[in-house]
PDB file of C-alpha atoms in Angstrom:
ATOM      1  CA  ALA A   1      49.844 -23.060  13.166  1.00 57.00           C
ATOM      2  CA  ILE A   2      51.021 -19.840  14.886  1.00 64.00           C
ATOM      3  CA  GLU A   3      52.518 -22.211  17.743  1.00 81.00           C
ATOM      4  CA  GLU A   4      54.143 -24.496  15.219  1.00 77.00           C
ATOM      5  CA  SER A   5      55.702 -21.794  13.475  1.00 72.00           C
ATOM      6  CA  THR A   6      56.875 -20.062  16.839  1.00 73.00           C
ATOM      7  CA  ARG A   7      58.343 -23.440  17.728  1.00 75.00           C
ATOM      8  CA  ARG A   8      60.157 -23.852  14.458  1.00 74.00           C
ATOM      9  CA  ARG A   9      61.426 -20.149  14.654  1.00 70.00           C
ATOM     10  CA  GLU A  10      62.734 -20.749  18.309  1.00 73.00           C
ATOM     11  CA  SER A  11      64.465 -24.253  17.290  1.00 72.00           C
ATOM     12  CA  ALA A  12      66.184 -22.301  14.466  1.00 69.00           C
ATOM     13  CA  LEU A  13      67.429 -19.643  16.928  1.00 67.00           C
ATOM     14  CA  ARG A  14      68.680 -22.125  19.320  1.00 70.00           C
ATOM     15  CA  GLN A  15      70.900 -23.906  16.771  1.00 73.00           C
ATOM     16  CA  HIS A  16      73.385 -20.922  16.730  1.00 65.00           C
ATOM     17  CA  ALA A  17      75.617 -19.746  19.676  1.00 63.00           C
ATOM     18  CA  PHE A  18      75.941 -16.174  18.253  1.00 76.00           C
ATOM     19  CA  PHE A  19      74.149 -13.596  15.873  1.00 84.00           C
ATOM     20  CA  GLN A  20      74.977 -10.156  14.617  1.00 90.00           C
ATOM     21  CA  LEU A  21      72.309  -7.659  13.775  1.00 92.00           C
ATOM     22  CA  ARG A  22      73.178  -4.989  11.244  1.00 94.00           C
ATOM     23  CA  VAL A  23      71.501  -1.630  12.101  1.00 96.00           C
ATOM     24  CA  ASN A  24      70.933   1.430  10.393  1.00 98.00           C
ATOM     25  CA  LEU A  25      70.102   4.348  12.442  1.00 98.00           C
ATOM     26  CA  LYS A  26      68.676   6.701  10.237  1.00 98.00           C
ATOM     27  CA  ARG A  27      66.851   9.712  11.825  1.00 97.00           C
ATOM     28  CA  GLY A  28      64.361  11.125  14.389  1.00 97.00           C
ATOM     29  CA  ASN A  29      61.437  13.137  13.599  1.00 96.00           C
ATOM     30  CA  ASP A  30      59.567  15.605  15.686  1.00 96.00           C
ATOM     31  CA  LEU A  31      61.297  14.856  18.948  1.00 96.00           C
ATOM     32  CA  ILE A  32      60.301  16.624  22.118  1.00 94.00           C
ATOM     33  CA  ALA A  33      62.474  19.807  23.001  1.00 93.00           C
ATOM     34  CA  ARG A  34      64.064  19.349  26.367  1.00 91.00           C
ATOM     35  CA  ASP A  35      66.273  22.233  26.416  1.00 86.00           C
ATOM     36  CA  LYS A  36      65.490  25.783  27.367  1.00 85.00           C
ATOM     37  CA  SER A  37      66.408  27.046  24.037  1.00 87.00           C
ATOM     38  CA  GLY A  38      63.440  25.050  22.389  1.00 90.00           C
ATOM     39  CA  THR A  39      65.622  22.246  20.969  1.00 94.00           C
ATOM     40  CA  SER A  40      67.208  19.080  22.130  1.00 96.00           C
ATOM     41  CA  ASP A  41      70.629  17.473  21.844  1.00 96.00           C
ATOM     42  CA  PRO A  42      69.551  13.717  20.851  1.00 98.00           C
ATOM     43  CA  TYR A  43      71.450  10.620  21.069  1.00 98.00           C
ATOM     44  CA  VAL A  44      70.497   7.072  20.976  1.00 99.00           C
ATOM     45  CA  LYS A  45      71.747   4.083  23.198  1.00 98.00           C
ATOM     46  CA  PHE A  46      71.023   0.322  22.252  1.00 98.00           C
ATOM     47  CA  LYS A  47      71.170  -1.930  25.348  1.00 98.00           C
ATOM     48  CA  VAL A  48      70.556  -5.859  26.017  1.00 96.00           C
ATOM     49  CA  ASN A  49      69.913  -6.764  29.602  1.00 94.00           C
ATOM     50  CA  GLY A  50      71.344  -3.463  30.984  1.00 94.00           C
ATOM     51  CA  ARG A  51      74.452  -3.764  28.717  1.00 95.00           C
ATOM     52  CA  LEU A  52      75.315  -0.986  26.325  1.00 97.00           C
ATOM     53  CA  LEU A  53      75.789  -2.229  23.025  1.00 96.00           C
ATOM     54  CA  TYR A  54      76.011   1.067  21.086  1.00 98.00           C
ATOM     55  CA  LYS A  55      75.652   4.751  21.597  1.00 98.00           C
ATOM     56  CA  SER A  56      75.312   6.896  18.630  1.00 99.00           C
ATOM     57  CA  LYS A  57      76.869  10.478  18.170  1.00 98.00           C
ATOM     58  CA  THR A  58      74.936  13.378  19.748  1.00 98.00           C
ATOM     59  CA  ILE A  59      73.272  15.624  17.253  1.00 98.00           C
ATOM     60  CA  TYR A  60      73.114  19.165  18.779  1.00 96.00           C
ATOM     61  CA  ARG A  61      70.162  21.632  18.591  1.00 96.00           C
ATOM     62  CA  ASP A  62      67.968  19.537  16.400  1.00 96.00           C
ATOM     63  CA  LEU A  63      64.391  17.967  16.922  1.00 97.00           C
ATOM     64  CA  ASN A  64      64.777  16.177  13.507  1.00 98.00           C
ATOM     65  CA  PRO A  65      68.324  14.603  13.777  1.00 98.00           C
ATOM     66  CA  VAL A  66      69.764  12.709  11.154  1.00 98.00           C
ATOM     67  CA  TRP A  67      72.381   9.813  12.358  1.00 98.00           C
ATOM     68  CA  ASP A  68      72.663   7.803   9.264  1.00 98.00           C
ATOM     69  CA  GLU A  69      74.959   5.295  11.259  1.00 98.00           C
ATOM     70  CA  THR A  70      75.207   1.961  10.282  1.00 98.00           C
ATOM     71  CA  PHE A  71      76.804  -0.673  12.632  1.00 97.00           C
ATOM     72  CA  VAL A  72      76.461  -4.300  13.788  1.00 96.00           C
ATOM     73  CA  LEU A  73      75.440  -5.618  17.288  1.00 95.00           C
ATOM     74  CA  PRO A  74      76.521  -8.558  18.830  1.00 91.00           C
ATOM     75  CA  ILE A  75      73.681 -10.657  19.827  1.00 91.00           C
ATOM     76  CA  GLU A  76      74.474 -13.448  22.322  1.00 87.00           C
ATOM     77  CA  ASP A  77      70.825 -14.201  23.316  1.00 88.00           C
ATOM     78  CA  PRO A  78      68.353 -13.517  20.522  1.00 87.00           C
ATOM     79  CA  PHE A  79      65.227 -14.250  23.336  1.00 89.00           C
ATOM     80  CA  LEU A  80      66.406 -11.045  25.262  1.00 93.00           C
ATOM     81  CA  PRO A  81      64.869  -7.880  23.668  1.00 96.00           C
ATOM     82  CA  ILE A  82      67.073  -4.976  22.582  1.00 97.00           C
ATOM     83  CA  HIS A  83      66.094  -1.829  24.528  1.00 98.00           C
ATOM     84  CA  ILE A  84      66.403   1.473  22.207  1.00 98.00           C
ATOM     85  CA  LYS A  85      66.364   4.774  24.208  1.00 98.00           C
ATOM     86  CA  VAL A  86      66.563   8.349  23.192  1.00 98.00           C
ATOM     87  CA  PHE A  87      68.267  10.821  25.597  1.00 97.00           C
ATOM     88  CA  ASP A  88      68.859  14.737  25.492  1.00 97.00           C
ATOM     89  CA  TYR A  89      72.463  15.478  26.239  1.00 96.00           C
ATOM     90  CA  ASP A  90      73.018  17.970  28.966  1.00 92.00           C
ATOM     91  CA  TRP A  91      76.560  19.162  29.697  1.00 87.00           C
ATOM     92  CA  GLY A  92      77.466  18.384  33.330  1.00 82.00           C
ATOM     93  CA  LEU A  93      73.936  17.474  34.301  1.00 84.00           C
ATOM     94  CA  GLN A  94      72.054  14.189  33.873  1.00 93.00           C
ATOM     95  CA  ASP A  95      70.702  13.676  30.366  1.00 95.00           C
ATOM     96  CA  ASP A  96      66.878  13.841  29.898  1.00 95.00           C
ATOM     97  CA  PHE A  97      65.184  10.946  28.743  1.00 96.00           C
ATOM     98  CA  MET A  98      63.154  11.343  25.577  1.00 96.00           C
ATOM     99  CA  GLY A  99      61.531   8.012  24.576  1.00 96.00           C
ATOM    100  CA  ALA A 100      62.083   4.282  24.349  1.00 97.00           C
ATOM    101  CA  ALA A 101      61.509   1.274  22.047  1.00 97.00           C
ATOM    102  CA  TYR A 102      61.866  -2.562  22.321  1.00 96.00           C
ATOM    103  CA  LEU A 103      63.025  -4.961  19.480  1.00 95.00           C
ATOM    104  CA  ASP A 104      61.881  -8.584  19.976  1.00 94.00           C
ATOM    105  CA  LEU A 105      64.449 -10.144  17.906  1.00 90.00           C
ATOM    106  CA  THR A 106      62.560 -13.509  17.914  1.00 86.00           C
ATOM    107  CA  LYS A 107      60.033 -11.697  15.309  1.00 86.00           C
ATOM    108  CA  PHE A 108      63.080 -11.296  12.769  1.00 81.00           C
ATOM    109  CA  GLU A 109      63.910 -13.606   9.896  1.00 78.00           C
ATOM    110  CA  LEU A 110      67.381 -15.184  10.030  1.00 74.00           C
ATOM    111  CA  GLY A 111      69.509 -13.806   7.229  1.00 72.00           C
ATOM    112  CA  LYS A 112      67.451 -10.941   6.343  1.00 70.00           C
TER     113      LYS A 112
END
């Protein structure tokens, strides 16, 4: 039964040439401190297949940032996961990696 529902979902996804994913990036909680001051300057990147789709604003000196950003991501291939990575902005230096997550779009319901 699971295989049949997976097949139906994949078939539905293949019927469309293009998708849009509406995202509401709300906040981060208890992020790790990456700066000597004991805080971080976090921002979030959304990528698919190494290509940047969206970058949030940077919230300075905050381990519990509130972005409250809503945006739409163009999805050309729903079978490729979205990589979500959080970084600490460092002026003039390489930004520090803070954490990551992946979104498997095949698990979402169309139109929801």
